[in-house]
XYZ file of N, CA, C and O in Angstrom:
776
model
N 101.946 85.582 149.454
C 101.712 84.213 149.018
C 102.462 83.975 147.708
O 102.407 84.784 146.790
N 103.120 82.861 147.628
C 103.845 82.471 146.420
C 102.900 81.632 145.551
O 102.409 80.596 145.996
N 102.632 82.091 144.337
C 101.706 81.360 143.460
C 102.433 80.507 142.418
O 101.836 80.068 141.436
N 103.700 80.226 142.655
C 104.453 79.356 141.758
C 103.950 77.923 141.911
O 103.842 77.430 143.038
N 103.641 77.239 140.809
C 103.166 75.851 140.927
C 104.199 74.956 141.602
O 105.406 75.162 141.463
N 103.711 73.977 142.331
C 104.603 73.040 143.010
C 104.612 71.670 142.341
O 105.488 70.858 142.621
N 103.645 71.410 141.462
C 103.590 70.144 140.725
C 103.623 70.453 139.233
O 102.918 71.336 138.764
N 104.447 69.690 138.518
C 104.633 69.933 137.093
C 104.450 68.630 136.318
O 104.772 67.552 136.829
N 103.975 68.709 135.075
C 103.901 67.501 134.245
C 105.294 66.918 134.033
O 106.273 67.662 133.853
N 105.391 65.604 134.025
C 106.681 64.933 133.853
C 107.328 65.274 132.514
O 108.557 65.310 132.403
N 106.521 65.542 131.499
C 107.046 65.816 130.161
C 107.507 67.266 129.978
O 108.095 67.605 128.948
N 107.263 68.128 130.957
C 107.539 69.554 130.787
C 109.013 69.877 130.516
O 109.297 70.677 129.615
N 109.986 69.303 131.231
C 111.385 69.644 130.925
C 111.775 69.335 129.476
O 112.447 70.149 128.825
N 111.351 68.199 128.956
C 111.688 67.846 127.567
C 111.002 68.791 126.587
O 111.598 69.198 125.578
N 109.751 69.165 126.868
C 109.032 70.096 125.994
C 109.691 71.475 126.015
O 109.828 72.115 124.972
N 110.099 71.921 127.187
C 110.767 73.227 127.288
C 112.096 73.226 126.547
O 112.438 74.201 125.876
N 112.859 72.148 126.675
C 114.136 72.049 125.963
C 113.907 72.061 124.457
O 114.629 72.745 123.709
N 112.897 71.338 123.990
C 112.587 71.305 122.558
C 112.114 72.675 122.081
O 112.446 73.090 120.961
N 111.354 73.387 122.907
C 110.898 74.730 122.541
C 112.086 75.671 122.387
O 112.156 76.442 121.425
N 113.021 75.611 123.332
C 114.226 76.449 123.228
C 114.993 76.133 121.958
O 115.434 77.025 121.238
N 115.161 74.849 121.685
C 115.902 74.426 120.502
C 115.235 74.904 119.218
O 115.900 75.289 118.259
N 113.904 74.917 119.215
C 113.149 75.346 118.032
C 112.971 76.865 117.970
O 112.436 77.383 116.991
N 113.383 77.572 119.029
C 113.191 79.022 119.069
C 111.755 79.416 119.310
O 111.350 80.540 119.007
N 110.972 78.521 119.883
C 109.554 78.788 120.153
C 109.438 79.455 121.520
O 109.831 78.886 122.532
N 108.880 80.667 121.549
C 108.838 81.456 122.783
C 107.437 81.713 123.304
O 107.259 82.498 124.235
N 106.426 81.083 122.733
C 105.053 81.399 123.113
C 104.370 80.255 123.858
O 103.166 80.072 123.754
N 105.113 79.511 124.635
C 104.543 78.386 125.371
C 103.675 78.863 126.526
O 103.786 79.992 127.004
N 102.847 77.968 126.989
C 101.927 78.212 128.091
C 102.695 78.625 129.348
O 103.633 77.945 129.766
N 102.300 79.724 129.937
C 102.891 80.209 131.185
C 102.551 79.210 132.291
O 101.454 78.658 132.321
N 103.471 78.932 133.207
C 103.278 77.812 134.142
C 102.135 78.030 135.134
O 101.510 77.071 135.561
N 101.826 79.265 135.503
C 100.663 79.473 136.375
C 99.371 79.176 135.616
O 98.444 78.582 136.156
N 99.331 79.576 134.343
C 98.179 79.218 133.509
C 98.105 77.707 133.383
O 97.021 77.123 133.473
N 99.240 77.064 133.192
C 99.284 75.612 133.098
C 98.731 74.939 134.337
O 97.967 73.973 134.253
N 99.099 75.449 135.510
C 98.592 74.838 136.741
C 97.086 74.992 136.848
O 96.392 74.094 137.338
N 96.547 76.114 136.373
C 95.091 76.293 136.354
C 94.449 75.314 135.379
O 93.407 74.718 135.675
N 95.072 75.115 134.221
C 94.554 74.142 133.253
C 94.480 72.748 133.871
O 93.488 72.030 133.692
N 95.507 72.353 134.599
C 95.510 71.034 135.231
C 94.375 70.903 136.234
O 93.689 69.870 136.291
N 94.134 71.954 137.010
C 93.044 71.927 137.998
C 91.689 71.865 137.300
O 90.809 71.090 137.698
N 91.504 72.662 136.259
C 90.232 72.640 135.533
C 89.985 71.276 134.889
O 88.858 70.779 134.877
N 91.038 70.665 134.350
C 90.902 69.328 133.755
C 90.566 68.293 134.815
O 89.776 67.372 134.575
N 91.136 68.429 135.998
C 90.877 67.480 137.088
C 89.469 67.627 137.657
O 88.922 66.678 138.231
N 88.876 68.798 137.482
C 87.559 69.074 138.074
C 86.423 68.315 137.408
O 85.351 68.189 137.995
N 86.636 67.827 136.204
C 85.561 67.166 135.461
C 86.024 65.795 134.988
O 86.514 65.648 133.869
N 85.881 64.753 135.804
C 86.249 63.401 135.356
C 85.458 63.011 134.105
O 84.292 63.380 133.955
N 86.114 62.304 133.217
C 85.454 61.866 131.987
C 85.135 63.008 131.048
O 84.212 62.925 130.242
N 85.904 64.070 131.116
C 85.585 65.270 130.346
C 86.110 65.227 128.918
O 86.993 64.456 128.575
N 85.533 66.097 128.114
C 85.976 66.347 126.744
C 86.588 67.739 126.751
O 85.955 68.700 127.170
N 87.839 67.838 126.284
C 88.584 69.096 126.347
C 89.085 69.459 124.956
O 89.545 68.601 124.201
N 88.999 70.746 124.636
C 89.493 71.275 123.363
C 90.543 72.328 123.662
O 90.309 73.253 124.445
N 91.704 72.180 123.023
C 92.768 73.182 123.110
C 92.994 73.737 121.713
O 93.308 72.988 120.784
N 92.844 75.036 121.578
C 93.094 75.714 120.313
C 94.457 76.379 120.414
O 94.631 77.352 121.151
N 95.446 75.808 119.717
C 96.811 76.299 119.774
C 97.696 75.381 120.596
O 98.002 75.657 121.748
N 98.117 74.279 120.000
C 98.976 73.318 120.687
C 100.341 73.898 121.000
O 100.902 73.653 122.069
N 100.894 74.665 120.046
C 102.279 75.081 120.169
C 103.161 73.845 120.238
O 102.918 72.862 119.526
N 104.151 73.867 121.130
C 105.016 72.699 121.298
C 104.464 71.725 122.330
O 105.080 70.701 122.621
N 103.305 72.036 122.912
C 102.632 71.075 123.779
C 102.731 71.300 125.271
O 102.326 70.435 126.046
N 103.219 72.459 125.708
C 103.301 72.672 127.153
C 101.915 72.759 127.781
O 101.651 72.125 128.807
N 101.000 73.504 127.176
C 99.624 73.546 127.681
C 98.969 72.179 127.610
O 98.236 71.767 128.518
N 99.255 71.458 126.543
C 98.735 70.095 126.370
C 99.198 69.212 127.520
O 98.405 68.452 128.097
N 100.471 69.317 127.874
C 101.019 68.513 128.971
C 100.341 68.857 130.294
O 100.025 67.958 131.087
N 100.100 70.137 130.537
C 99.409 70.538 131.763
C 97.998 69.956 131.791
O 97.550 69.429 132.825
N 97.284 70.054 130.680
C 95.925 69.498 130.625
C 95.943 67.998 130.891
O 95.167 67.485 131.702
N 96.835 67.290 130.217
C 96.927 65.832 130.399
C 97.261 65.474 131.841
O 96.759 64.470 132.368
N 98.066 66.298 132.502
C 98.456 65.994 133.881
C 97.276 66.073 134.843
O 97.293 65.441 135.890
N 96.245 66.838 134.485
C 95.065 66.936 135.344
C 93.937 66.000 134.964
O 93.044 65.739 135.771
N 93.972 65.477 133.750
C 92.877 64.645 133.240
C 92.901 63.244 133.846
O 93.964 62.702 134.114
N 91.709 62.666 134.025
C 91.646 61.265 134.430
C 91.705 60.383 133.186
O 91.758 60.877 132.057
N 91.692 59.077 133.399
C 91.870 58.145 132.275
C 90.683 58.116 131.327
O 90.809 57.663 130.194
N 89.520 58.603 131.755
C 88.329 58.596 130.901
C 88.149 59.892 130.121
O 87.231 60.010 129.314
N 89.009 60.868 130.350
C 88.904 62.152 129.655
C 89.615 62.087 128.310
O 90.481 61.237 128.095
N 89.230 63.009 127.420
C 89.856 63.061 126.097
C 90.108 64.522 125.712
O 89.279 65.395 125.953
N 91.259 64.755 125.099
C 91.689 66.077 124.670
C 91.901 66.095 123.167
O 92.567 65.216 122.620
N 91.329 67.100 122.505
C 91.606 67.388 121.099
C 92.392 68.691 121.087
O 91.952 69.691 121.664
N 93.563 68.685 120.457
C 94.387 69.890 120.409
C 94.753 70.209 118.962
O 95.122 69.318 118.192
N 94.607 71.471 118.602
C 94.726 71.906 117.208
C 95.830 72.952 117.081
O 95.912 73.874 117.896
N 96.642 72.800 116.039
C 97.741 73.737 115.791
C 97.916 73.941 114.297
O 97.946 72.977 113.529
N 98.039 75.200 113.888
C 98.244 75.531 112.483
C 99.629 75.119 111.996
O 99.778 74.579 110.906
N 100.652 75.349 112.823
C 102.040 75.095 112.432
C 102.408 73.644 112.751
O 102.734 73.301 113.884
N 102.382 72.807 111.731
C 102.635 71.376 111.919
C 104.045 71.103 112.441
O 104.254 70.182 113.236
N 105.015 71.906 112.031
C 106.388 71.709 112.500
C 106.498 71.966 114.001
O 107.209 71.255 114.711
N 105.783 72.963 114.495
C 105.779 73.257 115.926
C 105.053 72.140 116.681
O 105.531 71.637 117.702
N 103.902 71.733 116.166
C 103.127 70.691 116.838
C 103.865 69.347 116.854
O 103.625 68.515 117.729
N 104.771 69.163 115.914
C 105.532 67.914 115.851
C 106.274 67.651 117.164
O 106.403 66.505 117.595
N 106.729 68.712 117.818
C 107.406 68.564 119.110
C 106.454 67.916 120.114
O 106.816 66.968 120.809
N 105.240 68.419 120.182
C 104.244 67.859 121.103
C 103.911 66.421 120.743
O 103.814 65.556 121.627
N 103.731 66.166 119.465
C 103.422 64.799 119.025
C 104.514 63.819 119.450
O 104.224 62.723 119.919
N 105.765 64.225 119.265
C 106.873 63.337 119.600
C 106.947 63.060 121.099
O 107.227 61.944 121.514
N 106.678 64.076 121.907
C 106.792 63.919 123.362
C 105.563 63.265 123.991
O 105.691 62.591 125.011
N 104.380 63.466 123.403
C 103.135 63.067 124.063
C 102.332 62.009 123.304
O 101.244 61.640 123.725
N 102.865 61.511 122.193
C 102.111 60.607 121.322
C 101.708 59.291 121.983
O 100.771 58.637 121.543
N 102.407 58.893 123.021
C 102.074 57.616 123.655
C 100.839 57.717 124.544
O 100.329 56.702 125.010
N 100.326 58.924 124.761
C 99.143 59.102 125.611
C 97.879 58.948 124.763
O 97.615 59.780 123.889
N 97.078 57.913 125.000
C 95.898 57.675 124.179
C 94.765 58.673 124.417
O 93.782 58.682 123.674
N 94.895 59.535 125.407
C 93.829 60.493 125.720
C 93.865 61.743 124.852
O 92.978 62.583 124.940
N 94.887 61.873 124.001
C 95.022 63.092 123.209
C 94.950 62.780 121.721
O 95.498 61.789 121.252
N 94.256 63.659 120.991
C 94.204 63.614 119.536
C 94.790 64.924 119.017
O 94.318 66.006 119.395
N 95.817 64.823 118.177
C 96.449 66.001 117.586
C 95.838 66.266 116.212
O 95.699 65.355 115.405
N 95.508 67.525 115.973
C 94.995 67.947 114.674
C 95.904 69.066 114.181
O 96.054 70.097 114.854
N 96.516 68.869 113.023
C 97.326 69.912 112.399
C 96.461 70.590 111.347
O 95.995 69.949 110.411
N 96.211 71.871 111.537
C 95.379 72.601 110.594
C 94.955 73.935 111.171
O 95.281 74.284 112.305
N 94.213 74.660 110.379
C 93.734 75.982 110.757
C 92.611 75.850 111.788
O 91.588 75.205 111.524
N 92.803 76.455 112.960
C 91.809 76.373 114.025
C 90.479 76.983 113.636
O 89.420 76.478 114.019
N 90.508 78.068 112.876
C 89.260 78.700 112.436
C 88.456 77.789 111.534
O 87.241 77.644 111.695
N 89.131 77.148 110.586
C 88.433 76.205 109.699
C 87.895 75.023 110.495
O 86.778 74.563 110.254
N 88.681 74.529 111.447
C 88.232 73.404 112.267
C 86.967 73.793 113.034
O 86.003 73.035 113.074
N 86.973 74.987 113.622
C 85.798 75.449 114.369
C 84.575 75.570 113.462
O 83.464 75.226 113.865
N 84.766 76.046 112.251
C 83.650 76.194 111.323
C 83.082 74.850 110.893
O 81.883 74.733 110.648
N 83.922 73.833 110.805
C 83.500 72.536 110.264
C 83.140 71.494 111.312
O 82.529 70.481 110.986
N 83.496 71.706 112.564
C 83.245 70.702 113.604
C 81.746 70.576 113.867
O 81.050 71.580 114.036
N 81.254 69.353 113.918
C 79.828 69.149 114.206
C 79.598 68.025 115.220
O 78.562 67.388 115.229
N 80.568 67.825 116.116
C 80.458 66.773 117.121
C 79.925 67.275 118.450
O 79.316 68.340 118.552
N 80.191 66.483 119.471
C 79.729 66.782 120.828
C 80.418 68.033 121.380
O 81.543 68.345 121.007
N 79.765 68.736 122.320
C 80.399 69.900 122.946
C 81.520 69.475 123.901
O 81.677 68.289 124.200
N 82.242 70.447 124.387
C 83.392 70.212 125.258
C 83.129 70.786 126.646
O 82.478 71.815 126.792
N 83.681 70.125 127.654
C 83.558 70.588 129.034
C 84.530 71.719 129.333
O 84.300 72.523 130.232
N 85.625 71.766 128.579
C 86.626 72.819 128.730
C 87.161 73.165 127.353
O 87.561 72.270 126.600
N 87.129 74.449 127.023
C 87.734 74.960 125.794
C 88.790 75.971 126.208
O 88.487 76.970 126.867
N 90.040 75.683 125.843
C 91.159 76.591 126.109
C 91.602 77.178 124.782
O 92.154 76.480 123.934
N 91.336 78.467 124.589
C 91.698 79.154 123.347
C 93.009 79.899 123.574
O 93.034 80.959 124.196
N 94.085 79.334 123.062
C 95.425 79.870 123.252
C 96.014 80.340 121.926
O 97.220 80.297 121.721
N 95.150 80.736 121.015
C 95.559 81.258 119.718
C 94.457 82.192 119.239
O 93.425 82.338 119.890
N 94.637 82.816 118.104
C 93.643 83.781 117.632
C 92.298 83.141 117.315
O 91.274 83.632 117.779
N 92.244 82.046 116.526
C 90.926 81.422 116.308
C 90.361 80.878 117.625
O 91.055 80.205 118.386
N 89.121 81.229 117.884
C 88.485 80.828 119.130
C 88.586 81.903 120.189
O 87.985 81.807 121.252
N 89.348 82.957 119.874
C 89.524 84.065 120.811
C 89.236 85.382 120.079
O 88.206 85.990 120.285
N 90.126 85.786 119.202
C 89.951 87.041 118.480
C 89.224 86.862 117.153
O 88.737 87.824 116.574
N 89.197 85.655 116.651
C 88.382 85.312 115.484
C 87.614 84.039 115.840
O 88.011 83.312 116.752
N 86.521 83.781 115.180
C 85.737 82.560 115.378
C 85.296 82.373 116.827
O 85.154 81.249 117.308
N 85.080 83.482 117.520
C 84.683 83.412 118.927
C 83.344 82.701 119.088
O 83.196 81.828 119.946
N 82.381 83.069 118.281
C 81.048 82.470 118.419
C 81.089 80.962 118.206
O 80.453 80.207 118.946
N 81.855 80.516 117.231
C 81.971 79.069 116.984
C 82.587 78.364 118.190
O 82.157 77.281 118.579
N 83.598 78.965 118.798
C 84.230 78.355 119.973
C 83.256 78.301 121.145
O 83.152 77.274 121.830
N 82.538 79.381 121.379
C 81.617 79.416 122.512
C 80.468 78.429 122.334
O 79.980 77.854 123.320
N 80.051 78.206 121.102
C 78.980 77.242 120.849
C 79.401 75.818 121.201
O 78.559 74.953 121.419
N 80.703 75.575 121.276
C 81.210 74.234 121.587
C 81.369 73.987 123.082
O 81.756 72.891 123.485
N 81.072 74.981 123.909
C 81.183 74.812 125.366
C 79.874 74.211 125.874
O 78.798 74.760 125.674
N 79.980 73.077 126.558
C 78.804 72.398 127.116
C 78.212 73.233 128.252
O 78.898 74.061 128.869
N 76.959 72.999 128.559
C 76.311 73.644 129.691
C 77.098 73.318 130.962
O 77.399 72.156 131.235
N 77.486 74.337 131.707
C 78.323 74.149 132.889
C 79.801 74.057 132.562
O 80.628 73.967 133.461
N 80.131 74.084 131.269
C 81.520 73.978 130.830
C 82.245 75.309 130.915
O 81.645 76.373 131.072
N 83.559 75.236 130.782
C 84.431 76.392 130.968
C 85.132 76.765 129.665
O 85.593 75.901 128.931
N 85.215 78.063 129.434
C 85.965 78.652 128.327
C 87.064 79.482 128.966
O 86.790 80.349 129.811
N 88.323 79.220 128.612
C 89.457 79.939 129.201
C 90.322 80.517 128.095
O 90.630 79.824 127.115
N 90.703 81.784 128.270
C 91.625 82.428 127.343
C 92.750 83.086 128.133
O 92.567 83.493 129.284
N 93.916 83.156 127.520
C 95.080 83.769 128.151
C 95.677 84.818 127.230
O 95.096 85.164 126.202
N 96.821 85.336 127.620
C 97.576 86.316 126.825
C 96.773 87.585 126.538
O 96.852 88.162 125.457
N 95.999 88.030 127.538
C 95.223 89.253 127.366
C 96.027 90.492 127.731
O 95.700 91.591 127.302
N 97.080 90.324 128.517
C 97.982 91.439 128.806
C 98.908 91.635 127.608
O 99.150 90.698 126.848
N 99.449 92.842 127.448
C 100.377 93.072 126.322
C 101.531 92.083 126.350
O 102.090 91.795 127.408
N 101.861 91.559 125.184
C 102.927 90.570 125.045
C 103.937 91.080 124.020
O 103.551 91.714 123.040
N 105.216 90.778 124.230
C 106.207 91.174 123.213
C 105.888 90.529 121.865
O 105.547 89.353 121.798
N 105.966 91.337 120.822
C 105.761 90.809 119.479
C 104.317 90.746 119.016
O 104.054 90.348 117.887
N 103.351 91.107 119.899
C 101.962 91.097 119.449
C 101.732 92.228 118.451
O 102.405 93.255 118.506
N 100.755 92.068 117.573
C 100.433 93.147 116.628
C 99.978 94.414 117.357
O 99.538 94.354 118.504
N 100.071 95.548 116.669
C 99.689 96.834 117.264
C 98.238 96.863 117.714
O 97.902 97.549 118.671
N 97.362 96.127 117.035
C 95.933 96.168 117.382
C 95.551 95.168 118.476
O 94.385 94.968 118.757
N 96.557 94.557 119.145
C 96.271 93.572 120.193
C 95.409 94.184 121.297
O 94.418 93.588 121.727
N 95.780 95.376 121.757
C 95.034 96.026 122.840
C 93.579 96.262 122.494
O 92.684 95.990 123.298
N 93.317 96.760 121.286
C 91.928 97.004 120.889
C 91.175 95.691 120.677
O 89.976 95.603 120.980
N 91.886 94.661 120.213
C 91.246 93.345 120.056
C 90.848 92.773 121.409
O 89.764 92.210 121.568
N 91.722 92.921 122.411
C 91.422 92.442 123.764
C 90.231 93.197 124.337
O 89.307 92.589 124.902
N 90.230 94.501 124.189
C 89.129 95.312 124.731
C 87.798 94.890 124.124
O 86.794 94.709 124.834
N 87.756 94.707 122.819
C 86.534 94.280 122.126
C 86.103 92.888 122.595
O 84.926 92.642 122.869
N 87.058 91.980 122.731
C 86.766 90.616 123.171
C 86.177 90.604 124.577
O 85.177 89.935 124.844
N 86.795 91.328 125.502
C 86.309 91.364 126.884
C 84.899 91.930 126.954
O 84.047 91.417 127.687
N 84.646 92.976 126.187
C 83.310 93.568 126.160
C 82.298 92.559 125.629
O 81.224 92.369 126.221
N 82.637 91.881 124.529
C 81.731 90.883 123.948
C 81.409 89.775 124.938
O 80.250 89.379 125.096
N 82.423 89.277 125.624
C 82.211 88.165 126.550
C 81.402 88.581 127.775
O 80.542 87.838 128.240
N 81.670 89.752 128.298
C 80.975 90.182 129.509
C 79.535 90.597 129.254
O 78.726 90.621 130.179
N 79.184 90.882 128.020
C 77.802 91.238 127.688
C 76.928 90.023 127.413
O 75.716 90.142 127.301
N 77.514 88.860 127.345
C 76.754 87.645 127.021
C 75.889 87.219 128.199
O 76.330 87.214 129.337
N 74.663 86.833 127.880
C 73.724 86.361 128.911
C 73.917 84.876 129.184
O 73.490 84.385 130.224
N 74.562 84.151 128.265
C 74.681 82.695 128.400
C 75.983 82.251 129.060
O 76.214 81.050 129.225
N 76.845 83.196 129.454
C 78.097 82.888 130.144
C 78.268 83.826 131.334
O 77.885 84.987 131.270
N 78.862 83.305 132.396
C 79.332 84.134 133.515
C 80.843 84.156 133.415
O 81.468 83.101 133.281
N 81.436 85.340 133.460
C 82.881 85.418 133.257
C 83.566 86.188 134.375
O 82.940 86.988 135.080
N 84.851 85.913 134.511
C 85.680 86.615 135.480
C 87.038 86.891 134.829
O 87.618 86.019 134.200
N 87.494 88.124 134.972
C 88.821 88.506 134.505
C 89.825 88.207 135.620
O 89.517 88.385 136.801
N 91.002 87.770 135.218
C 92.050 87.496 136.203
C 93.326 88.207 135.780
O 93.936 87.838 134.768
N 93.716 89.241 136.531
C 94.953 89.973 136.270
C 96.094 89.156 136.865
O 96.691 89.514 137.881
N 96.388 88.061 136.217
C 97.287 87.054 136.763
C 97.915 86.316 135.591
O 97.310 86.245 134.509
N 99.104 85.773 135.780
C 99.820 85.074 134.707
C 99.938 86.037 133.519
O 100.410 87.155 133.687
N 99.464 85.647 132.336
C 99.573 86.513 131.154
C 98.300 87.313 130.906
O 98.138 87.915 129.853
N 97.390 87.325 131.892
C 96.089 87.984 131.736
C 95.088 86.975 131.228
O 95.165 86.538 130.082
N 94.171 86.559 132.097
C 93.231 85.483 131.761
C 91.789 85.958 131.868
O 91.482 86.910 132.585
N 90.924 85.254 131.182
C 89.484 85.362 131.385
C 88.923 83.956 131.372
O 89.264 83.162 130.488
N 88.110 83.661 132.373
C 87.435 82.373 132.441
C 85.942 82.649 132.423
O 85.456 83.524 133.133
N 85.235 81.889 131.584
C 83.788 82.026 131.485
C 83.160 80.642 131.568
O 83.701 79.673 131.031
N 82.020 80.564 132.245
C 81.291 79.290 132.390
C 79.937 79.460 131.731
O 79.238 80.452 131.965
N 79.572 78.465 130.890
C 78.267 78.523 130.235
C 77.190 78.254 131.280
O 77.143 77.197 131.889
N 76.333 79.243 131.480
C 75.271 79.139 132.468
C 73.919 78.848 131.830
O 72.982 78.464 132.515
N 73.825 79.019 130.517
C 72.577 78.760 129.811
C 72.862 78.613 128.333
O 73.889 79.061 127.837
N 71.936 77.998 127.624
C 72.019 77.935 126.171
C 71.321 79.163 125.616
O 70.304 79.598 126.145
N 71.869 79.772 124.542
C 71.226 80.981 123.991
C 69.852 80.670 123.423
O 69.544 79.549 123.087
């Protein structure tokens, strides 16, 4: 079976070209992107949080699956990198861009929970995990990627992944599944409040 996506966001070619031009190599893998689009489509009127905008490829996938009543908040530490996403996707009223530290944002956020949290950076995954999980609504989904070894990751990436997987699988308030697919994923659904 070929698992290559057959539908792509219209903005993806421009985002990929801008990423190449900027030398940005950590964009959302397209199979992960297709899963993001499906998860976004599964919950009409949903609230979605993306931690780690990058140049906006994951953002574009999420927007491609969202209905008109859904809203996405996407956070990126590197404002220059996020500028690419802002320029390409700014006309979409369903997205709010936040330039800043994801860990600080997670610590300070006191609004409504999210139906989908995609943690594509260290805050919300390897740091500030508890804050990110607290923002997942009952029945909502938490998705993380890049769990397989990646070029350029720090030496402690493997031990960080092992610790993270153990922490998530021991939780009573989430059901999780590992997926040896794309860049290595874990999806967890909040089944109860702690």
